[in-house]
Each structure stands twice: as C-alpha cells, then as structure tokens.
C-alpha cells in the first residue's frame, strides 16, 4: 500500500528536525554494541544507518493509526535511519525478507522516504513503487521479498529513508 504526501509540511519539518538531532548527536561505530548512541557505515550496501531513532510521539501515532486500519494490534519495534549514497560505498539493497519476531506475529515495514535528490524504486514482490519525498509504502517485510533495483549513484546523489518496523497480529 502506498501513501503519497503522508505528513503535512509542518510534520515533515518536525520529523527532519528530530532526525537531524538524533544523527548529529551520535558517533560513528564499527559495530552495533551501542545502537542508541551510534551510527555505522555499511559499505556493502552504500549506506549510513542508525537504529532506534527517536521521533516525536505525534508522528509515531499518525503512522500507528494507519497500521491499525489493517491489523488488530501493532507494536513499534524500531525506527531505522538509512541514507544511501556512493560516499558510503555502492548503494545496493538486494531482494530479501526480514526475520519474524515469533510464530504468531509478523514484521511489517512502513518504508518512508524522508529526503532525496535522485529516484530509486522500491520493489515489493513483483511491484515497483516510485516514491517521492514524503511518500511511504507499507508492506509485510517478514513475508514479502523486497529490495531496490541496481542503480549507479552519481557523486552527491542520495536517498534517505526511515524504516518503521512494527510487530503485528
């Protein structure tokens, strides 16, 4: 399911401020031992990534309410920041599925495009989604194959996404 222009202009400003604050206070780490205070560079995927991004409750609630339109219960597990750019390596997101939390639930992803200066489609199953900034795609990341097509990024090109992972029943 795709959501075009999900947040209002004021909400996007707030979200960008939240993300900038989170990323700027973190330090580069070569491992994931300090996920709340660091970020790392994944050269194999050409991305800068940070987990457990703290954002305003009103923004999380807006996403949560959308999730509840499709699922009876949902619990936000993680908000992951990922910026893809050739300054971090070769951007690559091969087709994959995310792991299950347990046998009675599944993991879904609200894949939100925060900011970009190039396009890079999201593929879920057999469907391509062309996303613009402030668009999102909701999908079952534990059961649906998803990734991005191969693309050569020019110097200075980037795409920044936030992945909101929910455990749902």
Short mmCIF file of C-alpha atoms in Angstrom, two decimals:
data_model
loop_
_atom_site.label_atom_id
_atom_site.label_comp_id
_atom_site.label_asym_id
_atom_site.label_seq_id
_atom_site.Cartn_x
_atom_site.Cartn_y
_atom_site.Cartn_z
CA UNK A 1 0.00 0.00 0.00
CA UNK A 2 1.45 3.38 -0.96
CA UNK A 3 0.88 6.65 0.88
CA UNK A 4 1.56 9.83 -1.08
CA UNK A 5 2.42 13.02 0.83
CA UNK A 6 1.87 11.25 4.15
CA UNK A 7 2.85 14.03 6.54
CA UNK A 8 1.87 17.71 6.43
CA UNK A 9 4.58 20.27 5.67
CA UNK A 10 4.84 21.13 9.38
CA UNK A 11 5.12 17.44 10.31
CA UNK A 12 7.89 16.93 7.74
CA UNK A 13 9.78 19.88 9.24
CA UNK A 14 9.40 18.38 12.72
CA UNK A 15 10.45 14.93 11.50
CA UNK A 16 13.57 16.28 9.76
CA UNK A 17 14.47 18.20 12.91
CA UNK A 18 14.05 15.06 15.03
CA UNK A 19 16.21 13.01 12.67
CA UNK A 20 18.93 15.68 12.37
CA UNK A 21 19.11 15.94 16.18
CA UNK A 22 19.38 12.15 16.53
CA UNK A 23 22.02 11.66 13.84
CA UNK A 24 24.13 14.67 14.87
CA UNK A 25 24.44 13.52 18.48
CA UNK A 26 25.58 10.01 17.54
CA UNK A 27 29.11 8.80 16.91
CA UNK A 28 30.44 6.51 14.21
CA UNK A 29 30.77 2.92 15.42
CA UNK A 30 32.18 -0.13 13.66
CA UNK A 31 29.67 -2.41 15.39
CA UNK A 32 26.15 -2.39 16.83
CA UNK A 33 27.06 -2.55 20.52
CA UNK A 34 25.72 0.95 21.18
CA UNK A 35 22.63 1.20 18.96
CA UNK A 36 21.12 4.17 20.83
CA UNK A 37 24.20 6.38 20.62
CA UNK A 38 25.91 5.49 17.35
CA UNK A 39 25.53 5.01 13.63
CA UNK A 40 27.57 2.91 11.27
CA UNK A 41 28.60 2.91 7.64
CA UNK A 42 27.70 -0.23 5.72
CA UNK A 43 29.96 -0.08 2.67
CA UNK A 44 28.48 -3.28 1.22
CA UNK A 45 25.09 -1.52 0.95
CA UNK A 46 26.40 2.02 0.43
CA UNK A 47 24.55 3.41 3.40
CA UNK A 48 24.84 5.23 6.68
CA UNK A 49 22.49 3.55 9.14
CA UNK A 50 21.26 4.16 12.68
CA UNK A 51 18.70 2.24 14.71
CA UNK A 52 16.24 3.32 17.39
CA UNK A 53 15.72 6.84 16.04
CA UNK A 54 13.68 8.89 18.48
CA UNK A 55 10.92 10.93 16.85
CA UNK A 56 8.01 12.96 18.14
CA UNK A 57 5.15 10.88 19.57
CA UNK A 58 2.57 12.65 17.39
CA UNK A 59 4.38 11.44 14.26
CA UNK A 60 4.62 7.86 15.53
CA UNK A 61 0.93 7.98 16.45
CA UNK A 62 -0.04 9.05 12.93
CA UNK A 63 1.75 6.04 11.46
CA UNK A 64 0.43 3.74 14.20
CA UNK A 65 -3.15 4.76 13.42
CA UNK A 66 -2.61 3.85 9.75
CA UNK A 67 -1.23 0.46 10.78
CA UNK A 68 -4.30 -0.23 12.93
CA UNK A 69 -6.53 0.20 9.88
CA UNK A 70 -5.06 -3.07 8.60
CA UNK A 71 -4.07 -5.01 11.74
CA UNK A 72 -5.74 -5.67 15.10
CA UNK A 73 -2.64 -4.99 17.19
CA UNK A 74 0.69 -3.38 16.47
CA UNK A 75 3.82 -2.61 18.42
CA UNK A 76 6.56 -0.32 17.12
CA UNK A 77 9.84 -2.24 17.38
CA UNK A 78 12.33 0.10 15.75
CA UNK A 79 12.78 3.21 13.63
CA UNK A 80 15.82 2.85 11.39
CA UNK A 81 17.51 5.72 9.55
CA UNK A 82 19.25 4.80 6.29
CA UNK A 83 20.93 7.20 3.89
CA UNK A 84 22.12 5.61 0.65
CA UNK A 85 24.92 7.36 -1.23
CA UNK A 86 28.11 6.41 -3.06
CA UNK A 87 30.05 8.33 -0.41
CA UNK A 88 29.37 5.29 1.84
CA UNK A 89 30.07 2.58 -0.76
CA UNK A 90 27.98 1.20 -3.61
CA UNK A 91 24.26 1.60 -2.81
CA UNK A 92 22.67 -1.81 -3.01
CA UNK A 93 19.58 -3.36 -1.48
CA UNK A 94 19.14 -6.88 -2.78
CA UNK A 95 15.80 -8.65 -2.62
CA UNK A 96 15.28 -10.09 0.88
CA UNK A 97 12.79 -10.75 3.66
CA UNK A 98 13.12 -9.54 7.25
CA UNK A 99 13.02 -12.02 10.12
CA UNK A 100 9.92 -12.97 12.10
CA UNK A 101 9.54 -11.96 15.74
CA UNK A 102 7.61 -15.14 16.61
CA UNK A 103 5.30 -17.69 15.00
CA UNK A 104 2.09 -15.81 15.91
CA UNK A 105 3.05 -12.43 14.50
CA UNK A 106 4.87 -10.82 11.62
CA UNK A 107 7.02 -7.81 10.95
CA UNK A 108 5.71 -5.08 8.72
CA UNK A 109 7.61 -2.09 7.44
CA UNK A 110 6.36 1.44 6.88
CA UNK A 111 9.12 2.50 4.47
CA UNK A 112 9.14 6.31 4.47
CA UNK A 113 11.23 8.39 2.05
CA UNK A 114 12.42 11.42 4.01
CA UNK A 115 14.64 13.19 1.51
CA UNK A 116 16.36 12.53 -1.81
CA UNK A 117 17.84 14.13 -4.88
CA UNK A 118 17.51 11.07 -7.13
CA UNK A 119 14.98 8.30 -7.68
CA UNK A 120 15.39 4.66 -6.70
CA UNK A 121 12.29 2.48 -6.90
CA UNK A 122 11.27 0.15 -4.09
CA UNK A 123 10.34 -3.34 -5.25
CA UNK A 124 7.89 -5.36 -3.13
CA UNK A 125 7.05 -8.75 -4.57
CA UNK A 126 6.56 -8.10 -8.27
CA UNK A 127 5.53 -4.46 -7.89
CA UNK A 128 7.73 -1.40 -8.33
CA UNK A 129 6.96 1.71 -6.29
CA UNK A 130 8.31 5.04 -7.47
CA UNK A 131 8.50 7.13 -4.33
CA UNK A 132 8.92 10.84 -3.84
CA UNK A 133 9.93 12.58 -0.64
CA UNK A 134 7.19 12.26 1.99
CA UNK A 135 5.81 9.07 0.40
CA UNK A 136 5.67 5.72 2.18
CA UNK A 137 4.98 2.10 1.34
CA UNK A 138 3.53 -0.32 3.88
CA UNK A 139 4.30 -3.99 3.35
CA UNK A 140 4.81 -7.30 5.13
CA UNK A 141 8.59 -7.30 5.31
CA UNK A 142 8.75 -10.70 7.01
CA UNK A 143 6.88 -12.47 4.19
CA UNK A 144 7.29 -10.32 1.08
CA UNK A 145 10.52 -10.15 -0.87
CA UNK A 146 11.64 -6.53 -1.16
CA UNK A 147 14.63 -4.54 -2.30
CA UNK A 148 15.78 -1.99 -4.86
CA UNK A 149 16.94 -2.38 -8.48
CA UNK A 150 20.63 -1.94 -9.26
CA UNK A 151 21.45 1.72 -9.76
CA UNK A 152 24.68 3.64 -10.12
CA UNK A 153 24.55 6.74 -7.94
CA UNK A 154 26.31 9.84 -9.25
CA UNK A 155 28.52 11.77 -6.85
CA UNK A 156 26.31 13.78 -4.50
CA UNK A 157 23.17 11.71 -5.11
CA UNK A 158 21.41 10.30 -2.06
CA UNK A 159 18.17 8.85 -0.74
CA UNK A 160 17.28 9.00 2.95
CA UNK A 161 14.65 6.61 4.31
CA UNK A 162 13.15 5.85 7.68
CA UNK A 163 12.02 2.27 8.21
CA UNK A 164 9.32 1.95 10.87
CA UNK A 165 9.19 -1.72 11.85
CA UNK A 166 6.07 -2.98 13.63
CA UNK A 167 5.26 -6.34 15.14
CA UNK A 168 1.64 -7.02 14.17
CA UNK A 169 -1.02 -9.66 14.65
#
